Amino acid sequence: LHSRGYRWIGEELGWADAAAPFALGGAGAFGAMLLELGDAEQTKRWLSPFGATGAHAMRGAVAWSESRPNERAGFRTTAKKQGTDWILEGRKAYAIGGGVADVHLVFAQIEPERGWDGIGAFVVERGKAGLKAGARQRPVGLDAVYFGEVILDACSVPDRARLAGGGDFLAA
């Protein structure tokens, strides 16, 4: 759907329910980010299950926001390379479907000295050790959308889960 049409639909739905535009964007945000930041193999791996028979109940979440600002440019949530894996630590807030989605796209600081340019994007699948659902967050007037906290406690993901374009803040 063309971006102007998408915005128009969101605006019209918002007249009846302020949460509707969030729900509309939330459903496709995971796919849009994956298409923007992933390579062909990553896109196929994590998007193809959404097109499978019976996948209508699948959910993807984008975990970008944090409830507390960082003292410097960048995120509090970190990702550190350990062998062939990345270890994610931190908390993400206000993610549509956060903590309960089948797959999460998590943004974390990989190079603190580079600020916003030192961010990486990682795909974390539900059931991964160290990925926990935090509290449901309820922004005023937006109860129709599930906003959740994503907790990453020594969550280890393989190197292939880091998106190819993950360090590009402007693309994200």
One Martini backbone bead per residue (centre of mass of N, CA, C, O) as a GRO file, in nm:
protein
  172
    1LEU     BB    1   0.097   0.036   0.023
    2HIS     BB    2   0.087   0.346  -0.004
    3SER     BB    3   0.179   0.586   0.218
    4ARG     BB    4  -0.064   0.778   0.176
    5GLY     BB    5  -0.283   0.561   0.210
    6TYR     BB    6  -0.200   0.470   0.489
    7ARG     BB    7  -0.243   0.743   0.630
    8TRP     BB    8  -0.540   0.774   0.558
    9ILE     BB    9  -0.645   0.524   0.698
   10GLY     BB   10  -0.542   0.599   0.980
   11GLU     BB   11  -0.701   0.861   1.006
   12GLU     BB   12  -0.986   0.745   0.974
   13LEU     BB   13  -0.972   0.537   1.206
   14GLY     BB   14  -0.901   0.754   1.433
   15TRP     BB   15  -1.187   0.875   1.466
   16ALA     BB   16  -1.295   0.615   1.626
   17ASP     BB   17  -0.986   0.506   1.704
   18ALA     BB   18  -0.676   0.580   1.825
   19ALA     BB   19  -0.555   0.277   1.798
   20ALA     BB   20  -0.577   0.193   1.498
   21PRO     BB   21  -0.308   0.305   1.374
   22PHE     BB   22  -0.127   0.131   1.554
   23ALA     BB   23  -0.229  -0.146   1.461
   24LEU     BB   24  -0.161  -0.112   1.164
   25GLY     BB   25   0.148  -0.060   1.201
   26GLY     BB   26   0.226  -0.305   1.382
   27ALA     BB   27   0.176  -0.540   1.180
   28GLY     BB   28   0.407  -0.413   0.961
   29ALA     BB   29   0.675  -0.327   1.103
   30PHE     BB   30   0.846  -0.579   1.095
   31GLY     BB   31   0.852  -0.615   0.785
   32ALA     BB   32   0.961  -0.335   0.710
   33MET     BB   33   1.228  -0.358   0.869
   34LEU     BB   34   1.331  -0.616   0.739
   35LEU     BB   35   1.340  -0.505   0.448
   36GLU     BB   36   1.539  -0.267   0.517
   37LEU     BB   37   1.775  -0.441   0.701
   38GLY     BB   38   1.776  -0.698   0.547
   39ASP     BB   39   1.852  -0.961   0.381
   40ALA     BB   40   1.741  -1.205   0.180
   41GLU     BB   41   1.770  -1.438   0.387
   42GLN     BB   42   1.635  -1.299   0.631
   43THR     BB   43   1.367  -1.233   0.502
   44LYS     BB   44   1.287  -1.522   0.435
   45ARG     BB   45   1.309  -1.653   0.717
   46TRP     BB   46   1.104  -1.431   0.877
   47LEU     BB   47   0.858  -1.397   0.660
   48SER     BB   48   0.747  -1.674   0.550
   49PRO     BB   49   0.568  -1.763   0.799
   50PHE     BB   50   0.343  -1.537   0.739
   51GLY     BB   51   0.250  -1.707   0.459
   52ALA     BB   52   0.141  -1.938   0.593
   53THR     BB   53  -0.060  -2.164   0.685
   54GLY     BB   54  -0.204  -2.025   0.976
   55ALA     BB   55  -0.057  -1.721   1.014
   56HIS     BB   56  -0.276  -1.511   1.121
   57ALA     BB   57  -0.159  -1.523   1.438
   58MET     BB   58   0.089  -1.386   1.382
   59ARG     BB   59   0.362  -1.198   1.544
   60GLY     BB   60   0.523  -0.884   1.524
   61ALA     BB   61   0.799  -0.694   1.671
   62VAL     BB   62   0.911  -0.362   1.770
   63ALA     BB   63   1.208  -0.284   1.967
   64TRP     BB   64   1.286   0.052   2.047
   65SER     BB   65   1.190   0.161   2.298
   66GLU     BB   66   1.240   0.347   2.608
   67SER     BB   67   1.157   0.449   2.930
   68ARG     BB   68   1.459   0.543   2.957
   69PRO     BB   69   1.686   0.758   2.917
   70ASN     BB   70   1.982   0.832   2.803
   71GLU     BB   71   2.278   1.007   2.868
   72ARG     BB   72   2.320   0.937   2.571
   73ALA     BB   73   2.352   0.855   2.270
   74GLY     BB   74   2.118   0.607   2.256
   75PHE     BB   75   2.110   0.298   2.420
   76ARG     BB   76   2.075   0.083   2.695
   77THR     BB   77   2.056  -0.138   2.519
   78THR     BB   78   2.261  -0.427   2.465
   79ALA     BB   79   2.526  -0.562   2.240
   80LYS     BB   80   2.747  -0.846   2.267
   81LYS     BB   81   3.015  -1.003   2.158
   82GLN     BB   82   3.026  -1.382   2.172
   83GLY     BB   83   3.176  -1.505   1.946
   84THR     BB   84   2.889  -1.609   1.749
   85ASP     BB   85   2.740  -1.419   1.947
   86TRP     BB   86   2.475  -1.231   2.101
   87ILE     BB   87   2.430  -1.018   2.390
   88LEU     BB   88   2.129  -0.925   2.541
   89GLU     BB   89   2.059  -0.612   2.730
   90GLY     BB   90   1.740  -0.514   2.860
   91ARG     BB   91   1.477  -0.259   2.792
   92LYS     BB   92   1.170  -0.245   2.630
   93ALA     BB   93   0.916  -0.014   2.511
   94TYR     BB   94   0.619   0.009   2.350
   95ALA     BB   95   0.562  -0.266   2.207
   96ILE     BB   96   0.392  -0.403   1.962
   97GLY     BB   97   0.367  -0.716   2.103
   98GLY     BB   98   0.548  -0.717   2.336
   99GLY     BB   99   0.651  -1.047   2.447
  100VAL     BB  100   0.408  -1.201   2.250
  101ALA     BB  101   0.549  -1.244   2.009
  102ASP     BB  102   0.708  -1.451   1.778
  103VAL     BB  103   0.875  -1.189   1.681
  104HIS     BB  104   1.167  -0.981   1.728
  105LEU     BB  105   1.281  -0.645   1.682
  106VAL     BB  106   1.594  -0.543   1.811
  107PHE     BB  107   1.736  -0.255   1.956
  108ALA     BB  108   2.095  -0.198   1.997
  109GLN     BB  109   2.392  -0.132   2.153
  110ILE     BB  110   2.730  -0.178   2.009
  111GLU     BB  111   2.849   0.139   1.991
  112PRO     BB  112   2.869   0.383   2.216
  113GLU     BB  113   3.070   0.594   2.073
  114ARG     BB  114   2.846   0.630   1.819
  115GLY     BB  115   2.571   0.617   1.913
  116TRP     BB  116   2.327   0.612   1.677
  117ASP     BB  117   2.549   0.463   1.483
  118GLY     BB  118   2.569   0.207   1.716
  119ILE     BB  119   2.337   0.026   1.593
  120GLY     BB  120   2.150  -0.275   1.631
  121ALA     BB  121   1.974  -0.547   1.469
  122PHE     BB  122   1.749  -0.802   1.608
  123VAL     BB  123   1.639  -1.135   1.601
  124VAL     BB  124   1.377  -1.256   1.828
  125GLU     BB  125   1.248  -1.545   1.938
  126ARG     BB  126   1.023  -1.710   2.076
  127GLY     BB  127   1.172  -1.888   2.355
  128LYS     BB  128   1.415  -1.743   2.415
  129ALA     BB  129   1.660  -1.724   2.613
  130GLY     BB  130   1.606  -1.409   2.787
  131LEU     BB  131   1.312  -1.375   2.690
  132LYS     BB  132   1.075  -1.135   2.817
  133ALA     BB  133   0.774  -1.051   2.949
  134GLY     BB  134   0.639  -0.779   3.045
  135ALA     BB  135   0.450  -0.534   3.092
  136ARG     BB  136   0.167  -0.394   3.027
  137GLN     BB  137   0.107  -0.107   2.838
  138ARG     BB  138  -0.116   0.196   2.899
  139PRO     BB  139  -0.200   0.410   2.698
  140VAL     BB  140  -0.397   0.660   2.665
  141GLY     BB  141  -0.655   0.541   2.451
  142LEU     BB  142  -0.486   0.239   2.369
  143ASP     BB  143  -0.626  -0.051   2.447
  144ALA     BB  144  -0.649  -0.200   2.155
  145VAL     BB  145  -0.340  -0.215   2.210
  146TYR     BB  146  -0.047  -0.407   2.251
  147PHE     BB  147   0.169  -0.295   2.494
  148GLY     BB  148   0.511  -0.396   2.555
  149GLU     BB  149   0.754  -0.539   2.740
  150VAL     BB  150   1.106  -0.604   2.684
  151ILE     BB  151   1.315  -0.860   2.812
  152LEU     BB  152   1.680  -0.874   2.838
  153ASP     BB  153   1.856  -1.170   2.974
  154ALA     BB  154   2.105  -1.292   2.836
  155CYS     BB  155   2.040  -1.287   2.525
  156SER     BB  156   2.107  -1.531   2.282
  157VAL     BB  157   2.229  -1.471   1.949
  158PRO     BB  158   2.301  -1.522   1.646
  159ASP     BB  159   2.466  -1.363   1.397
  160ARG     BB  160   2.223  -1.402   1.184
  161ALA     BB  161   2.028  -1.205   1.369
  162ARG     BB  162   2.184  -0.982   1.247
  163LEU     BB  163   2.126  -0.723   1.069
  164ALA     BB  164   2.285  -0.593   0.803
  165GLY     BB  165   2.150  -0.280   0.856
  166GLY     BB  166   2.153  -0.224   1.181
  167GLY     BB  167   2.357   0.047   1.189
  168ASP     BB  168   2.124   0.226   1.050
  169PHE     BB  169   1.948   0.476   1.176
  170LEU     BB  170   1.794   0.597   0.931
  171ALA     BB  171   1.666   0.332   0.834
  172ALA     BB  172   1.526   0.276   1.116
   0.00000   0.00000   0.00000
